[in-house]
JSON list of C-alpha atoms in Angstrom, two decimals:
[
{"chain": "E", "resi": 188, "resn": "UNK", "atom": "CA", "xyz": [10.74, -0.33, 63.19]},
{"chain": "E", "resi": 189, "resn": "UNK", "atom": "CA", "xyz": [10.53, 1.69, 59.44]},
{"chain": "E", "resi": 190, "resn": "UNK", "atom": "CA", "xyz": [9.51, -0.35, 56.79]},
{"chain": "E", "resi": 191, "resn": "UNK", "atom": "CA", "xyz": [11.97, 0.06, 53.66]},
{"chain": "E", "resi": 192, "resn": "UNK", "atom": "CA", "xyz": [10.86, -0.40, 50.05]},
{"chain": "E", "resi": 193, "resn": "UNK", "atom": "CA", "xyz": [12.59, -0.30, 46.77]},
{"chain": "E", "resi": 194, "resn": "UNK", "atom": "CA", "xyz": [11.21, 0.10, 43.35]},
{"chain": "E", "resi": 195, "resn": "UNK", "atom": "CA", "xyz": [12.21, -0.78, 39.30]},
{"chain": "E", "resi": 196, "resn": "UNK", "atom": "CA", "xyz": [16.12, -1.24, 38.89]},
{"chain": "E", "resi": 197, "resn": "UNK", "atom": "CA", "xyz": [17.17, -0.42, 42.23]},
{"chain": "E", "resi": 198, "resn": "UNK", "atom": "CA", "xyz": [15.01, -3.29, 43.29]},
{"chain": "E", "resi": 199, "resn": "UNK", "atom": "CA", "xyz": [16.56, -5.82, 41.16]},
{"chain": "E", "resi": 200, "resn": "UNK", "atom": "CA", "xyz": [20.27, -4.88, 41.86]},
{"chain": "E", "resi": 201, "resn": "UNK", "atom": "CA", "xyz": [19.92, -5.43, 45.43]},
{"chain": "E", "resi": 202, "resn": "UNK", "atom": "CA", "xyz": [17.32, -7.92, 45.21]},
{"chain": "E", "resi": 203, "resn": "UNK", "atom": "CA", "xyz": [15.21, -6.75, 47.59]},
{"chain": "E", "resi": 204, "resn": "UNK", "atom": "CA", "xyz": [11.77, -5.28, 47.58]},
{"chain": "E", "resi": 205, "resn": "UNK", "atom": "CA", "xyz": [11.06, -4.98, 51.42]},
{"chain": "E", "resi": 206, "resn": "UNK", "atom": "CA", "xyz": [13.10, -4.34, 54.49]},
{"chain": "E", "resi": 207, "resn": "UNK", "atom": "CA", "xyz": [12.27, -4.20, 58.02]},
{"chain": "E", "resi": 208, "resn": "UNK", "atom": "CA", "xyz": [14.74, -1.82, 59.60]},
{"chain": "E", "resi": 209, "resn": "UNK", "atom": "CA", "xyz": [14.94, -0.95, 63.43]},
{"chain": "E", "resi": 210, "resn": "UNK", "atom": "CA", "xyz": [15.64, 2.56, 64.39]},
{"chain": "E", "resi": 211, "resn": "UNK", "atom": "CA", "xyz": [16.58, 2.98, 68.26]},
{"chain": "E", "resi": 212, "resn": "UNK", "atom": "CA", "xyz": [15.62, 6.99, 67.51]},
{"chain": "E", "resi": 213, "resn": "UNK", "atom": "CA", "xyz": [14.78, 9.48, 64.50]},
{"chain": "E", "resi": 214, "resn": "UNK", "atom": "CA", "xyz": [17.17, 9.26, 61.80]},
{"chain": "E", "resi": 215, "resn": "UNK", "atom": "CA", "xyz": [17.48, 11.69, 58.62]},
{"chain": "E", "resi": 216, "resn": "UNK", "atom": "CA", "xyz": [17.50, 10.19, 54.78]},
{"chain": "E", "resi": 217, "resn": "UNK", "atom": "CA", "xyz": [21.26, 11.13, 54.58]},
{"chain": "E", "resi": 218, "resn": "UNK", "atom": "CA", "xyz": [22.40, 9.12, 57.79]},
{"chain": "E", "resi": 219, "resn": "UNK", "atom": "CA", "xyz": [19.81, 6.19, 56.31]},
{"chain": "E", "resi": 220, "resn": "UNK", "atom": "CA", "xyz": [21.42, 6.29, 53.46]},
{"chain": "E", "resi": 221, "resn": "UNK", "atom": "CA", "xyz": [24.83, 5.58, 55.26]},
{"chain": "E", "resi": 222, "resn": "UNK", "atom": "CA", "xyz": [23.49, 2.70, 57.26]},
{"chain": "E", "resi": 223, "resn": "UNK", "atom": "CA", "xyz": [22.73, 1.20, 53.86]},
{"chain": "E", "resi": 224, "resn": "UNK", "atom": "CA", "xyz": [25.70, 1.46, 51.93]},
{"chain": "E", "resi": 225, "resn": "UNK", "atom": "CA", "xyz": [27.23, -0.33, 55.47]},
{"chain": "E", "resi": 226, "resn": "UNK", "atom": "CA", "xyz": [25.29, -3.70, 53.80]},
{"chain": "E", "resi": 227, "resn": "UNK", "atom": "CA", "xyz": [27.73, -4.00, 51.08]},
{"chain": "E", "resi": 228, "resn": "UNK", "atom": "CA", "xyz": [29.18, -2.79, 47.69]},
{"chain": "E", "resi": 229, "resn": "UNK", "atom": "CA", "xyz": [25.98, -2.70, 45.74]},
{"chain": "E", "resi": 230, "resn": "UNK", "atom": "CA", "xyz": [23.74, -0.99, 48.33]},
{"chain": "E", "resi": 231, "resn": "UNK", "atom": "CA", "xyz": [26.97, 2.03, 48.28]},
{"chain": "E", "resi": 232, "resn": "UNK", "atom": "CA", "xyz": [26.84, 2.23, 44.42]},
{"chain": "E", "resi": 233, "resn": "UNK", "atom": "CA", "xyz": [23.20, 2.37, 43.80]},
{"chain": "E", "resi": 234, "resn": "UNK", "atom": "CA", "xyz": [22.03, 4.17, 46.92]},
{"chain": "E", "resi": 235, "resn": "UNK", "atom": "CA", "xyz": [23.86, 7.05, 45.87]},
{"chain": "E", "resi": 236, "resn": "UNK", "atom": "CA", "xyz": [21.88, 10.24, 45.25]},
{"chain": "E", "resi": 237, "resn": "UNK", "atom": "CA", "xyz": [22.13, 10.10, 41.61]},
{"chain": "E", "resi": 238, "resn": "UNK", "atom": "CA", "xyz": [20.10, 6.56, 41.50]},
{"chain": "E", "resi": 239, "resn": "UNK", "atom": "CA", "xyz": [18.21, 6.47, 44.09]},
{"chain": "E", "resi": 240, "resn": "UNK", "atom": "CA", "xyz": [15.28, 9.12, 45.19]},
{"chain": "E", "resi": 241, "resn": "UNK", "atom": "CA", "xyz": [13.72, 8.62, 48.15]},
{"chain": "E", "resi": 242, "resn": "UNK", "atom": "CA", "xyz": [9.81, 9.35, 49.56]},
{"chain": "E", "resi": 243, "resn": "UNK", "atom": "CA", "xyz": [8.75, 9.33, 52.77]},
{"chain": "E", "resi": 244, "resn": "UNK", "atom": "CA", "xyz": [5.30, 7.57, 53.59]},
{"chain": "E", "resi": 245, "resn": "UNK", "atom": "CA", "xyz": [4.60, 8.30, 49.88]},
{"chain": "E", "resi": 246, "resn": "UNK", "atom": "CA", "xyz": [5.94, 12.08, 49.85]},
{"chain": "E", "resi": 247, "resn": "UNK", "atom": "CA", "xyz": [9.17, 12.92, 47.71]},
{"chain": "E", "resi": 248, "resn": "UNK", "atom": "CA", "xyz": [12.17, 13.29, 50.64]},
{"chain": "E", "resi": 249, "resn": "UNK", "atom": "CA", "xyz": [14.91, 15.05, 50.78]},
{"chain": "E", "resi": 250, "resn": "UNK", "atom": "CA", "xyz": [18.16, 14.57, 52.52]},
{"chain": "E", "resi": 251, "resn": "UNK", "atom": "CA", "xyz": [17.22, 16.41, 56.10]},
{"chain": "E", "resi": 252, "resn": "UNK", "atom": "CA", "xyz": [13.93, 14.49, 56.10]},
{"chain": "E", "resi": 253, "resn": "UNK", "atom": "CA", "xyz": [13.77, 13.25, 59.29]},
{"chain": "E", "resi": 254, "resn": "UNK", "atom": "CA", "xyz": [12.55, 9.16, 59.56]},
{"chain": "E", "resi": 255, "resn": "UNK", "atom": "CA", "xyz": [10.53, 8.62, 62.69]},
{"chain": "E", "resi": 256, "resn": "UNK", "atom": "CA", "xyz": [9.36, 5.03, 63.80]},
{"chain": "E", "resi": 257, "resn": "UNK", "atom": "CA", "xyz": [6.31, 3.38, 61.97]},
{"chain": "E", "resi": 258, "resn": "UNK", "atom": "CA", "xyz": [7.76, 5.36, 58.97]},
{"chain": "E", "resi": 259, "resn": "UNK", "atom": "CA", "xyz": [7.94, 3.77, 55.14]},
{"chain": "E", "resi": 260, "resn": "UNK", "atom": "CA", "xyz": [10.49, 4.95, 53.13]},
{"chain": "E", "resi": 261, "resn": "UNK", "atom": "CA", "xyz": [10.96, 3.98, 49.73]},
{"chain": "E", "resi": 262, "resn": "UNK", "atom": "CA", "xyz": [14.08, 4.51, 47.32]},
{"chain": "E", "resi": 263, "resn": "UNK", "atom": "CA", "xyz": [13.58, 4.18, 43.77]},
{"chain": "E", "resi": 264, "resn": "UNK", "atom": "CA", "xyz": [15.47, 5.40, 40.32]},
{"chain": "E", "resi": 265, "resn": "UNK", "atom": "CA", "xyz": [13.77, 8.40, 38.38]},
{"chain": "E", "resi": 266, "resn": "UNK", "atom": "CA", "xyz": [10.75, 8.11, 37.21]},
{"chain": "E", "resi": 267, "resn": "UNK", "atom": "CA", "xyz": [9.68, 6.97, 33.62]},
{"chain": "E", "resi": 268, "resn": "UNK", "atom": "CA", "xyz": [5.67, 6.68, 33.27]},
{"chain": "E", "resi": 269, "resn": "UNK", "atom": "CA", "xyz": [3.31, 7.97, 31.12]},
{"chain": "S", "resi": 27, "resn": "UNK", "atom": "CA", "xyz": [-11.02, 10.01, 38.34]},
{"chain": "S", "resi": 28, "resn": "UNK", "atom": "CA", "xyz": [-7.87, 9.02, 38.58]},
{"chain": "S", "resi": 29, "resn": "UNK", "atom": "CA", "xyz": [-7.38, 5.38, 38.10]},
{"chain": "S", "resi": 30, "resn": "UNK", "atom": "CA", "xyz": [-4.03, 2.94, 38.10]},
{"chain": "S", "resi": 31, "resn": "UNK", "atom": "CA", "xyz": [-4.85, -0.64, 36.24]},
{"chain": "S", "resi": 32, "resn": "UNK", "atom": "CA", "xyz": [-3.78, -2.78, 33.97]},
{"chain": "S", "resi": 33, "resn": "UNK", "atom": "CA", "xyz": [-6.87, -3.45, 32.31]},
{"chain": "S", "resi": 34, "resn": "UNK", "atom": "CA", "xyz": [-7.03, -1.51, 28.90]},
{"chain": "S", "resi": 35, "resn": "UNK", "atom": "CA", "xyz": [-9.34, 1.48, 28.03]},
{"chain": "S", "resi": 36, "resn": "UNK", "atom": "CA", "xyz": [-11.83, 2.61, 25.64]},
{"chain": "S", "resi": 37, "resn": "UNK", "atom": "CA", "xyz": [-10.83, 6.22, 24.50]},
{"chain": "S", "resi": 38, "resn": "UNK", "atom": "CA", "xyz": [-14.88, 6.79, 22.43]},
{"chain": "S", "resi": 39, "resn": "UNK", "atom": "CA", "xyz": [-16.62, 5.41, 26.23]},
{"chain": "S", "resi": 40, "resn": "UNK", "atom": "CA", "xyz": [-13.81, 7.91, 28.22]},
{"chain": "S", "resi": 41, "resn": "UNK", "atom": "CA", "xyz": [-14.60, 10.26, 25.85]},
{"chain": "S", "resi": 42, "resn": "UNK", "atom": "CA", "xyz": [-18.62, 10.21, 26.28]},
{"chain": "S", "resi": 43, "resn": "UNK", "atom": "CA", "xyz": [-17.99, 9.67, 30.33]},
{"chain": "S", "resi": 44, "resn": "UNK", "atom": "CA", "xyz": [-16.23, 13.02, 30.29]},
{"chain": "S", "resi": 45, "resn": "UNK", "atom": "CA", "xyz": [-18.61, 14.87, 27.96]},
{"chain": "S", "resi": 46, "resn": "UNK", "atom": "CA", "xyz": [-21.91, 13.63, 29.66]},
{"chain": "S", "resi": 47, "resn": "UNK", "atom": "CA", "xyz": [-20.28, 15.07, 33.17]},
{"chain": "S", "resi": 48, "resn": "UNK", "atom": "CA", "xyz": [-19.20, 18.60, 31.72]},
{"chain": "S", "resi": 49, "resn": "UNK", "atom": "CA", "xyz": [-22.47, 20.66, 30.52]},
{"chain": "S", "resi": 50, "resn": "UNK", "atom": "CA", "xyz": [-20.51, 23.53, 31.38]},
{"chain": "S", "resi": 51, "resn": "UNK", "atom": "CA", "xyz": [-17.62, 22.83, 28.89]},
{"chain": "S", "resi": 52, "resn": "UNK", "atom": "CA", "xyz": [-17.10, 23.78, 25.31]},
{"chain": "S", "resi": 53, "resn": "UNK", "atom": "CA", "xyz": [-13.65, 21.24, 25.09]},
{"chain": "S", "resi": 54, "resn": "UNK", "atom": "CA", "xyz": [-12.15, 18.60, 25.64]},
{"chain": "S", "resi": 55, "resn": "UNK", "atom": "CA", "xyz": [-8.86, 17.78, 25.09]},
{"chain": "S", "resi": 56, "resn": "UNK", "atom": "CA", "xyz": [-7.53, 13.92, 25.23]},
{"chain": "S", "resi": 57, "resn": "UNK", "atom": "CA", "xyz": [-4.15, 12.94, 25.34]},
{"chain": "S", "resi": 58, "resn": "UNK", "atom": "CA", "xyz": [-3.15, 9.06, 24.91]},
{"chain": "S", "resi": 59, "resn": "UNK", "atom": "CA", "xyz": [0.24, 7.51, 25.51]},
{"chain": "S", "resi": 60, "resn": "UNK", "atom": "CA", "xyz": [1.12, 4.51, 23.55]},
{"chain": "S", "resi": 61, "resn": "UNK", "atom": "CA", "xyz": [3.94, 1.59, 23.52]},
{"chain": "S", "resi": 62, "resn": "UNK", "atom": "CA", "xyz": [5.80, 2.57, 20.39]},
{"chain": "S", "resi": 63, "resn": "UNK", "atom": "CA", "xyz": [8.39, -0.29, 18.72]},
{"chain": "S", "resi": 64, "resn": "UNK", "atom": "CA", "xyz": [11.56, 1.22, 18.83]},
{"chain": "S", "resi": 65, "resn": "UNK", "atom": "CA", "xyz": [12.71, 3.81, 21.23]},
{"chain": "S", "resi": 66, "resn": "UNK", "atom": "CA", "xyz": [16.19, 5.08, 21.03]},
{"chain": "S", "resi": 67, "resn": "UNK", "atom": "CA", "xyz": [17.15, 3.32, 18.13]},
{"chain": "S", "resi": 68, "resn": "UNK", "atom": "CA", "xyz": [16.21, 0.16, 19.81]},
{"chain": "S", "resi": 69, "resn": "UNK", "atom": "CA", "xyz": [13.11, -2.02, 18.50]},
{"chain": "S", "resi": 70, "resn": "UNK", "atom": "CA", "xyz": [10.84, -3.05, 21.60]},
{"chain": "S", "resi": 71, "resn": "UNK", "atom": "CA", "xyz": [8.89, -6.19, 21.85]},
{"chain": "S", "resi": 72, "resn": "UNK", "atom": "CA", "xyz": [7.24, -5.77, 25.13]},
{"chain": "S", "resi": 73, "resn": "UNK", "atom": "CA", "xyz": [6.94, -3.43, 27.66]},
{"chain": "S", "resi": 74, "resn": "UNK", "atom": "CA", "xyz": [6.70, -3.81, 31.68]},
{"chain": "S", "resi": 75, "resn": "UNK", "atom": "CA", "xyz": [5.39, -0.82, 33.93]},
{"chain": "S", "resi": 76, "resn": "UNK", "atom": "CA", "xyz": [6.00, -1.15, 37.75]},
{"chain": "S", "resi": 77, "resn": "UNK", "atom": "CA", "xyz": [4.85, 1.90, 40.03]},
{"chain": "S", "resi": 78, "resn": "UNK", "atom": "CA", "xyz": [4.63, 2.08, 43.85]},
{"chain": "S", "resi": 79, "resn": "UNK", "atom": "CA", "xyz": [0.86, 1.58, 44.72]},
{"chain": "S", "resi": 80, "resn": "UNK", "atom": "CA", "xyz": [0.80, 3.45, 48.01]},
{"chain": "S", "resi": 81, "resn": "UNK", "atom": "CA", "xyz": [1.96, 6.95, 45.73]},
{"chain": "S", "resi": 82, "resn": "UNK", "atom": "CA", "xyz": [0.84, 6.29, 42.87]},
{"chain": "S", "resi": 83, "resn": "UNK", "atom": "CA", "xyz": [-2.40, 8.04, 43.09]},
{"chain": "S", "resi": 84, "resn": "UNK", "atom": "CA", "xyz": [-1.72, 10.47, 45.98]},
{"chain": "S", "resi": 85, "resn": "UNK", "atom": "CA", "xyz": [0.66, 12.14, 43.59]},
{"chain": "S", "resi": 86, "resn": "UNK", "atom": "CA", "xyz": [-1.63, 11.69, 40.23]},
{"chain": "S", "resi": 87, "resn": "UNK", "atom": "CA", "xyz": [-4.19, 13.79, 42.67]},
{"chain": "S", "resi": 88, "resn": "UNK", "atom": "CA", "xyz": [-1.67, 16.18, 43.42]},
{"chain": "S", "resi": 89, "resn": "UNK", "atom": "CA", "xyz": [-0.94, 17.04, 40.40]},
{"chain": "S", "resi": 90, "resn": "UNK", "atom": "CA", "xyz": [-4.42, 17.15, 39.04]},
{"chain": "S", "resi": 91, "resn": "UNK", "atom": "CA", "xyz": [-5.12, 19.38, 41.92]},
{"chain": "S", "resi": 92, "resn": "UNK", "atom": "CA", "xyz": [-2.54, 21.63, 40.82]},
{"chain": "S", "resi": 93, "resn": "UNK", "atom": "CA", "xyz": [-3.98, 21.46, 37.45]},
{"chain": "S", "resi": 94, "resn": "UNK", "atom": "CA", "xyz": [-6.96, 22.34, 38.51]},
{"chain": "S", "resi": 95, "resn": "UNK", "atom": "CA", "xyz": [-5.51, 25.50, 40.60]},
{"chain": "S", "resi": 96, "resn": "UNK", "atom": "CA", "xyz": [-3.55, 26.89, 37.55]},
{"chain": "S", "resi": 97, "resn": "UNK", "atom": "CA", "xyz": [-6.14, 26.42, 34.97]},
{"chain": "S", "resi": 98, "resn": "UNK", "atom": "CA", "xyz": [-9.84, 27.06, 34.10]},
{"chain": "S", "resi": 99, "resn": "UNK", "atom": "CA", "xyz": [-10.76, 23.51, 33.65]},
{"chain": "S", "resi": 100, "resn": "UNK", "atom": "CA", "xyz": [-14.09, 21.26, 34.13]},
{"chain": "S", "resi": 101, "resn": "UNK", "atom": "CA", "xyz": [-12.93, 17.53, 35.06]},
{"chain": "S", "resi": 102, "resn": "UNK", "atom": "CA", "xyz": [-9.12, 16.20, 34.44]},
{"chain": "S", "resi": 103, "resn": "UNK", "atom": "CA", "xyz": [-9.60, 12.44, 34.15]},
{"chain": "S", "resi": 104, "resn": "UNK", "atom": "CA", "xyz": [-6.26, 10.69, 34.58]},
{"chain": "S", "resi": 105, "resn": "UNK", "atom": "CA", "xyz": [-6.00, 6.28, 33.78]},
{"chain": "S", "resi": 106, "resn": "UNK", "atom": "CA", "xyz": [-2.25, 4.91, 33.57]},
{"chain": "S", "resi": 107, "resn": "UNK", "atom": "CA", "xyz": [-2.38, 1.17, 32.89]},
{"chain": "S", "resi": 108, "resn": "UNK", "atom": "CA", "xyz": [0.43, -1.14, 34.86]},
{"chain": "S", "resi": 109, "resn": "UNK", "atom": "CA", "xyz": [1.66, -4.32, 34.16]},
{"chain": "S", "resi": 110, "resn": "UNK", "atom": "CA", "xyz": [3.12, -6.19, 30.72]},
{"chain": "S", "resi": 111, "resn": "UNK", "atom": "CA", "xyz": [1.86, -4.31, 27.87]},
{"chain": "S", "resi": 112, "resn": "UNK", "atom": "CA", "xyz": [2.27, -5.32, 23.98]},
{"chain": "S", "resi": 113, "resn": "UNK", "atom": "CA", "xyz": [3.29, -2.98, 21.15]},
{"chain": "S", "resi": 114, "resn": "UNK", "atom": "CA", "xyz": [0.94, -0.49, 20.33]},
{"chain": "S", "resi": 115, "resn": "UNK", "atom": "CA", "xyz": [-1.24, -0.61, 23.82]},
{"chain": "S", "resi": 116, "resn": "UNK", "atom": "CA", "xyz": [-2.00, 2.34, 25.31]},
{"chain": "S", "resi": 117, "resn": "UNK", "atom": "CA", "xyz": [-0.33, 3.25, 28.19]},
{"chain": "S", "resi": 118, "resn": "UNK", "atom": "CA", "xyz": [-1.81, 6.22, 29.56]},
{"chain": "S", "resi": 119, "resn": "UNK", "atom": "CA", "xyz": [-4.86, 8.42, 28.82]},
{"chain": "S", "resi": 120, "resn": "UNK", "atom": "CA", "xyz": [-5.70, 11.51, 30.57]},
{"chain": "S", "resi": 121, "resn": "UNK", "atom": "CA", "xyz": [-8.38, 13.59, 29.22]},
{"chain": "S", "resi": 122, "resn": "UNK", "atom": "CA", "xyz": [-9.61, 17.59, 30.31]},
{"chain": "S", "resi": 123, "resn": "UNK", "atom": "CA", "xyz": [-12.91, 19.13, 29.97]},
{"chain": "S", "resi": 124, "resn": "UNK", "atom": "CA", "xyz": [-12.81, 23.14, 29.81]},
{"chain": "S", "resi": 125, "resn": "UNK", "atom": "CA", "xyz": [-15.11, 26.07, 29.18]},
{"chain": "S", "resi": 126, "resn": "UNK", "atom": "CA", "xyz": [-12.52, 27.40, 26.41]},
{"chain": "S", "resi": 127, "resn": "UNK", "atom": "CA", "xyz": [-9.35, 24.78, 24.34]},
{"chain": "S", "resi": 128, "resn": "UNK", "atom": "CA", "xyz": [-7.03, 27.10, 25.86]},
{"chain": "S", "resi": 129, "resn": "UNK", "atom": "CA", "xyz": [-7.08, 26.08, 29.23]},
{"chain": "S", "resi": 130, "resn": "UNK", "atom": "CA", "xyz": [-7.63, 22.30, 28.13]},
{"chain": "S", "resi": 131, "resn": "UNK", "atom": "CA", "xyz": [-4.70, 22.01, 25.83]},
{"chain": "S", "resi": 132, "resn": "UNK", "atom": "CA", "xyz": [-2.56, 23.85, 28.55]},
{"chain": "S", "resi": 133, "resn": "UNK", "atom": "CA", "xyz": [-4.47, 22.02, 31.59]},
{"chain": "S", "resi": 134, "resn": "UNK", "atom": "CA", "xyz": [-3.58, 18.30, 29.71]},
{"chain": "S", "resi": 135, "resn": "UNK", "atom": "CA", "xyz": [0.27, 19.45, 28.88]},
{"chain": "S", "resi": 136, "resn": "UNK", "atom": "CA", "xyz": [0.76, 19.97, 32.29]},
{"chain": "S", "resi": 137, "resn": "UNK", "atom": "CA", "xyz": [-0.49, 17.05, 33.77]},
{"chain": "S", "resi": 138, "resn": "UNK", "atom": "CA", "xyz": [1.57, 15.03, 31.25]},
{"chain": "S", "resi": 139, "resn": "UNK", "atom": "CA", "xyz": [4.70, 16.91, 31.73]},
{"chain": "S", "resi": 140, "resn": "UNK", "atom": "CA", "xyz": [4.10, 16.47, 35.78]},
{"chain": "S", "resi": 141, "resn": "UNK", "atom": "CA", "xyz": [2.88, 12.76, 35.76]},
{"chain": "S", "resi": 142, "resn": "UNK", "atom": "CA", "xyz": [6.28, 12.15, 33.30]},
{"chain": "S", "resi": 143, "resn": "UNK", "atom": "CA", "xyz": [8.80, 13.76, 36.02]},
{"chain": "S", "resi": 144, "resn": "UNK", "atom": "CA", "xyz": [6.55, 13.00, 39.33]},
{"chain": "S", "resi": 145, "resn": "UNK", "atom": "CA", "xyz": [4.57, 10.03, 39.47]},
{"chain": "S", "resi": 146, "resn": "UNK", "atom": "CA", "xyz": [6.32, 6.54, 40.25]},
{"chain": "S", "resi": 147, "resn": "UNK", "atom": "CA", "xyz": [5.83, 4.42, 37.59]},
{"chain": "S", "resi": 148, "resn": "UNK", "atom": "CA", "xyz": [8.74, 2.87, 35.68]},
{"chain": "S", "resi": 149, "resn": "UNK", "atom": "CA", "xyz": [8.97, 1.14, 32.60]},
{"chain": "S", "resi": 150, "resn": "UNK", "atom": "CA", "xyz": [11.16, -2.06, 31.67]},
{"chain": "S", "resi": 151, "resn": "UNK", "atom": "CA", "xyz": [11.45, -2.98, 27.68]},
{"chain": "S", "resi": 152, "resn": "UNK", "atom": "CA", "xyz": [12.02, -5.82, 25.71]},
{"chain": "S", "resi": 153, "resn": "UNK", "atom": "CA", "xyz": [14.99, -5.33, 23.31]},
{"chain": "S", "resi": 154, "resn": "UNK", "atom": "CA", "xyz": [15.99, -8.56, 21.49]},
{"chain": "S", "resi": 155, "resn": "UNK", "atom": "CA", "xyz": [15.08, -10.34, 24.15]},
{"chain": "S", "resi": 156, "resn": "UNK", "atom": "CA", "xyz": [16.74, -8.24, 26.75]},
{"chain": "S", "resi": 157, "resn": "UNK", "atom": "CA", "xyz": [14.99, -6.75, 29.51]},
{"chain": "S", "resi": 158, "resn": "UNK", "atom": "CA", "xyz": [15.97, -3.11, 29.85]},
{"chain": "S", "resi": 159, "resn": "UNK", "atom": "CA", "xyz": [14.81, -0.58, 32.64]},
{"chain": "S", "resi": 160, "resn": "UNK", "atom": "CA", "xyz": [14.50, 2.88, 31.00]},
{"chain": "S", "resi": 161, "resn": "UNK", "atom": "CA", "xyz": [16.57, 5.67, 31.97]},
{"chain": "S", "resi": 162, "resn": "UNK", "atom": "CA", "xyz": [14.21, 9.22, 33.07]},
{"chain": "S", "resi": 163, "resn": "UNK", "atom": "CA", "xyz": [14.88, 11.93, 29.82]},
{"chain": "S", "resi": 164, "resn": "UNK", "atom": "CA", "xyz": [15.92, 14.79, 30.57]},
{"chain": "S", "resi": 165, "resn": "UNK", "atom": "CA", "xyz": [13.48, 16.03, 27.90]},
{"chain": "S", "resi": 166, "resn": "UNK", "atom": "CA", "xyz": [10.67, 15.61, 30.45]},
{"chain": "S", "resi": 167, "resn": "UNK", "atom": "CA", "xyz": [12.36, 17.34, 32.65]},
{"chain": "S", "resi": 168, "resn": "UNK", "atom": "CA", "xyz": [12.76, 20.74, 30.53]},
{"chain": "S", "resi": 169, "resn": "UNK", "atom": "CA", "xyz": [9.21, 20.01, 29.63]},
{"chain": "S", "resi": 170, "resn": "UNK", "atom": "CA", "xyz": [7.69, 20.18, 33.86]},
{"chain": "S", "resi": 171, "resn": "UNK", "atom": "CA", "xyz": [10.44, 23.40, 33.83]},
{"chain": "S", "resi": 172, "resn": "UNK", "atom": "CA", "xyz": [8.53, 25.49, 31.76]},
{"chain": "S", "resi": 173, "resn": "UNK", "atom": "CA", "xyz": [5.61, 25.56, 34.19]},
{"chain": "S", "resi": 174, "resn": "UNK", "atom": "CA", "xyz": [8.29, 26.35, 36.52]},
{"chain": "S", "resi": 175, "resn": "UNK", "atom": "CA", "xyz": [8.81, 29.84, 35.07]}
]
């Protein structure tokens, strides 16, 4: 089980802020990614890499990042603090 | 100290805090984000920060470890408030203590332009009664890049 979490924008388009996902074995970010944009039209359009970044149990991820169970992974748009 | 709240802060008590800690220094150098009423042409009533708790301060440490690698500096003190904030509130305060202004000046920059690009926070504004989540400039972006050279 990873625990998914989304953040700002990209939590309000798909209306979701937590996700319980099971993994049968170690997936990267780009295959997660896929899986996603399976769960319909909005999860494709704003889980693309241009709106969403993603972290890994809060450290910045790239595509080959590799997602092992008991993982959190968040997606969220670019930042804007400060 | 690096600290995520929403309560506000008091810039003169930061201030003294930061002094009374750094014998050693002969600067400080105090940098203080505010909520401004119009941004991009549009006038802002309100503003909303969100930020990802878990993150949030493993990456404001991060960076003011990197800081602290790059430049000669005393303390870096780093508080970015959360939450709904009104015109004019401060947002963000982060505040350097150095032997020489050189290194503080530089040392605060450089957080800034980091925490701007790096950390997760993200702001939602009030426009006419429209809530609108901002979109990252690519300003802050050319500003982290010049560390980057």
């Amino acid at each position: 089980m990873i625990t998914l979490l989304f953040f700002g924008r990209l939590r309000e388009l798909l209306d979701c802020q937590r996700l319980p996902l099971e993994i049968t074995s170690a997936v990267d970010v780009a295959s997660l990614r896929q899986q996603l944009a399976d769960k319909g039209p909005h999860w494709q359009e704003f889980l693309s890499l241009q709106h969403a970044l993603v972290a890994v149990n809060q450290t910045m991820a790239q595509e080959q990042t590799m997602i092992n169970d008991g993982d959190e992974v968040a997606f969220f748009p670019p930042v804007t603090g400060g | 100290m690096i600290k995520v709240c929403t309560e506000d802060f008091d810039l003169g008590l930061l201030t003294n805090e930061l002094r009374q800690k750094s014998p050693q220094s002969g600067a400080i150098v105090n940098f203080v984000g505010l909520v401004r009423d119009i941004n991009h042409g549009q006038s802002v009533s309100k503003l909303f920060l969100e930020h990802y708790p878990a993150m949030t301060e493993k990456v404001l440490t991060d960076i003011c470890s990197r800081a602290k690698a790059r430049f000669s500096v005393d303390h870096i003190d780093v508080i970015h408030r959360v939450g709904e904030l009104d015109l004019n509130s401060q947002i963000v305060y982060v505040g350097v203590s150095a032997m020489h202004r050189g290194d503080a000046f530089n040392c605060c920059e450089y957080v800034m332009d980091y925490l701007k690009s790096e950390a997760p926070f993200w702001k939602k504004e009030s426009q006419h009664g429209q809530q609108v989540w901002l979109d990252a400039n690519p300003t802050d972006v050319a500003a982290k890049a010049r560390w980057e050279q």
